[in-house]
């Protein structure tokens, strides 16, 4: 039985295997909650120095590539990240929480262009308002076998005139990094499938559960932000 704090978590369907056990504390557990305020300037500096690696989870690649945008900005003094909930009209991963993004198109100049184009198509985030400040580790998705390139974009303020594309996005979800760092939001599970153990990260928001690839990206981003070194 998985315990979720009262009032948190959403309707997302989690395909847990039969063997699941609790995982460990968050990487930022060394900080008391009252000190878990992200310095966005410091995070941007660290992202600029970070060299993305390829995270091999033993999944077979298909040769397909895609890119996502991790949009960050300050809203009322709080570093905030922009997430989306996927539309029920999509063929897969319906209602799941993700970053704007999609498959690399032949007309895209590079994967940054892919991430910016998809963000504009999905939520009307204008590329002129986004400064790419770094990248997170690449990884292969379990469903499509696509190699994903995550890019972190800094906005000059809360984005205006966002519109959810009805065929792709059910809701636009701004979330402060402070909330994501709360103990009651974090959960890790250890899944055992086909004899292989995997640690799965969850963020339990009010009305939504973030997990899977998006949870892993948030974990890496927040670890960079709170690393004492």
XYZ file of C-alpha atoms in Angstrom:
229
model
C 0.000 0.000 0.000
C 1.384 3.394 -1.022
C 0.565 6.255 1.350
C 0.030 9.708 -0.179
C -0.391 12.791 2.064
C -3.988 13.947 2.397
C -5.024 16.351 -0.353
C -2.103 15.533 -2.599
C -1.788 13.317 -5.645
C -3.915 13.150 -8.750
C -5.877 10.782 -10.991
C -2.846 9.682 -13.021
C -2.770 5.921 -13.530
C 0.514 4.517 -12.197
C 1.396 1.112 -13.751
C 3.084 -0.290 -10.673
C 4.508 -3.802 -10.855
C 3.503 -6.386 -8.212
C 6.692 -5.820 -6.218
C 7.023 -2.258 -4.907
C 8.779 -1.009 -1.778
C 9.418 2.443 -0.298
C 12.507 4.257 -1.504
C 14.717 6.782 0.223
C 14.584 10.449 1.174
C 15.098 13.250 -1.354
C 18.636 14.314 -2.327
C 17.990 17.657 -0.559
C 17.150 15.962 2.737
C 20.272 17.573 4.265
C 18.480 20.931 4.218
C 15.708 21.774 6.698
C 12.512 22.767 4.898
C 12.792 26.424 5.934
C 16.131 26.664 4.084
C 14.966 25.065 0.837
C 14.699 28.276 -1.153
C 16.245 28.022 -4.618
C 18.625 30.759 -5.725
C 17.695 30.920 -9.405
C 20.851 32.826 -10.359
C 22.991 30.123 -8.748
C 20.995 27.390 -10.468
C 21.448 29.080 -13.852
C 25.187 29.341 -13.190
C 25.382 25.635 -12.344
C 23.362 24.691 -15.416
C 25.754 26.680 -17.570
C 28.663 24.590 -16.277
C 26.863 21.242 -16.335
C 27.772 18.730 -19.053
C 24.721 16.551 -19.816
C 25.291 12.817 -19.813
C 23.389 10.028 -21.478
C 21.381 8.155 -18.848
C 21.282 4.534 -19.994
C 18.424 2.716 -18.290
C 18.908 -0.403 -20.368
C 16.077 0.492 -22.730
C 16.373 -0.191 -26.454
C 16.595 2.911 -28.599
C 14.703 3.297 -31.866
C 16.766 6.028 -33.495
C 13.989 8.543 -32.834
C 14.855 11.740 -30.972
C 12.808 14.372 -29.206
C 13.262 17.388 -26.956
C 11.489 19.037 -24.041
C 11.655 22.516 -22.554
C 11.930 23.045 -18.792
C 10.720 26.670 -18.407
C 11.842 28.545 -15.266
C 10.887 32.036 -14.121
C 10.318 34.176 -11.039
C 6.714 34.801 -9.974
C 6.094 36.955 -6.892
C 9.654 36.296 -5.776
C 9.363 32.527 -6.142
C 11.339 30.447 -8.680
C 8.667 28.589 -10.633
C 8.617 25.829 -13.233
C 5.979 25.406 -15.930
C 4.439 21.950 -16.347
C 1.527 20.683 -18.423
C -1.045 17.931 -18.070
C -1.373 15.926 -21.267
C -4.678 15.917 -23.121
C -7.029 12.910 -22.959
C -7.187 13.170 -26.779
C -3.602 11.917 -27.104
C -2.872 8.296 -27.978
C -0.626 7.635 -24.977
C 0.255 8.964 -21.514
C -3.088 10.765 -21.233
C -3.514 13.040 -18.192
C 0.155 12.608 -17.273
C 2.149 15.651 -16.187
C 5.032 16.590 -18.457
C 7.108 19.424 -19.854
C 6.285 20.952 -23.244
C 8.063 18.970 -25.917
C 7.867 16.430 -28.693
C 9.569 14.649 -31.534
C 12.418 16.225 -33.490
C 11.212 17.279 -36.928
C 13.322 17.361 -40.088
C 12.584 21.072 -40.415
C 14.007 21.821 -36.937
C 17.505 23.278 -36.999
C 18.485 21.383 -33.828
C 16.931 19.931 -30.670
C 16.743 23.348 -29.002
C 14.619 24.434 -31.960
C 12.449 21.355 -31.384
C 11.880 22.210 -27.711
C 11.039 25.845 -28.467
C 8.712 24.958 -31.360
C 6.818 22.408 -29.282
C 6.424 24.831 -26.366
C 5.006 27.439 -28.707
C 2.620 24.927 -30.293
C 1.452 23.384 -27.019
C 1.039 26.408 -24.724
C 1.776 29.462 -26.901
C 5.058 30.148 -25.089
C 6.830 32.593 -27.377
C 10.366 31.513 -28.176
C 11.545 35.123 -28.081
C 10.847 35.123 -24.321
C 13.028 32.067 -23.624
C 16.776 32.019 -22.967
C 18.265 28.515 -23.027
C 20.591 28.333 -20.011
C 21.544 24.666 -19.948
C 20.508 21.066 -20.426
C 19.738 18.042 -18.282
C 20.785 14.444 -18.949
C 19.517 12.734 -22.080
C 17.477 9.563 -21.658
C 15.460 7.015 -23.622
C 11.738 6.822 -22.935
C 10.244 3.500 -21.962
C 7.256 3.788 -24.291
C 8.488 5.149 -27.621
C 12.183 4.386 -27.254
C 12.966 7.978 -28.228
C 16.163 9.681 -27.082
C 15.036 12.817 -25.245
C 17.060 16.039 -24.991
C 15.823 18.224 -22.065
C 16.698 21.946 -22.238
C 16.207 24.440 -19.421
C 14.857 27.822 -20.487
C 14.840 30.998 -18.409
C 11.953 33.424 -18.907
C 12.171 37.112 -18.035
C 9.007 36.876 -15.931
C 5.683 35.039 -15.643
C 4.674 34.095 -19.199
C 1.750 36.036 -20.587
C -1.010 34.843 -22.904
C -0.416 31.133 -22.435
C -3.042 29.004 -24.185
C -3.327 25.234 -23.870
C -3.597 23.520 -27.250
C -6.779 21.457 -26.774
C -5.491 18.483 -28.738
C -2.298 18.204 -26.712
C -2.627 19.930 -23.343
C -5.406 19.550 -20.789
C -4.013 22.094 -18.310
C -1.047 24.415 -17.742
C 0.501 23.878 -14.301
C 2.906 26.447 -12.829
C 4.542 25.059 -9.665
C 7.009 26.783 -7.357
C 10.309 25.039 -6.714
C 9.721 25.672 -3.018
C 6.639 23.433 -3.108
C 8.478 20.694 -5.001
C 11.128 20.632 -2.247
C 8.611 19.947 0.557
C 8.932 16.586 2.298
C 5.215 15.875 1.840
C 5.540 16.289 -1.943
C 8.455 13.877 -2.409
C 8.111 10.116 -2.662
C 10.446 7.456 -4.020
C 9.511 3.866 -4.745
C 11.643 0.879 -5.646
C 10.090 -1.161 -8.436
C 11.158 -4.697 -9.270
C 10.279 -5.867 -12.769
C 11.831 -8.838 -14.588
C 14.396 -9.104 -11.829
C 15.553 -5.504 -12.299
C 15.311 -2.898 -9.535
C 14.531 0.708 -10.442
C 14.067 3.787 -8.263
C 11.031 5.816 -9.345
C 10.566 9.435 -8.300
C 7.169 10.975 -7.540
C 6.087 14.532 -6.732
C 2.610 14.618 -5.187
C 0.991 17.963 -6.015
C -2.518 19.117 -5.181
C -4.560 17.373 -7.863
C -1.686 15.844 -9.830
C 1.068 13.273 -9.515
C 4.334 13.918 -11.355
C 6.394 10.804 -11.975
C 8.357 8.899 -14.621
C 10.624 10.863 -16.956
C 9.263 14.220 -15.785
C 9.829 13.253 -12.156
C 13.409 12.255 -12.977
C 14.076 15.592 -14.701
C 12.673 17.538 -11.755
C 14.780 15.460 -9.388
C 17.946 16.288 -11.324
C 17.052 19.976 -11.584
C 16.333 20.290 -7.867
C 19.445 18.320 -6.936
C 21.551 20.771 -8.939
C 19.764 23.645 -7.207
C 20.322 22.350 -3.664
C 23.740 20.691 -3.941
C 25.893 22.142 -1.147
C 29.050 22.069 -3.322
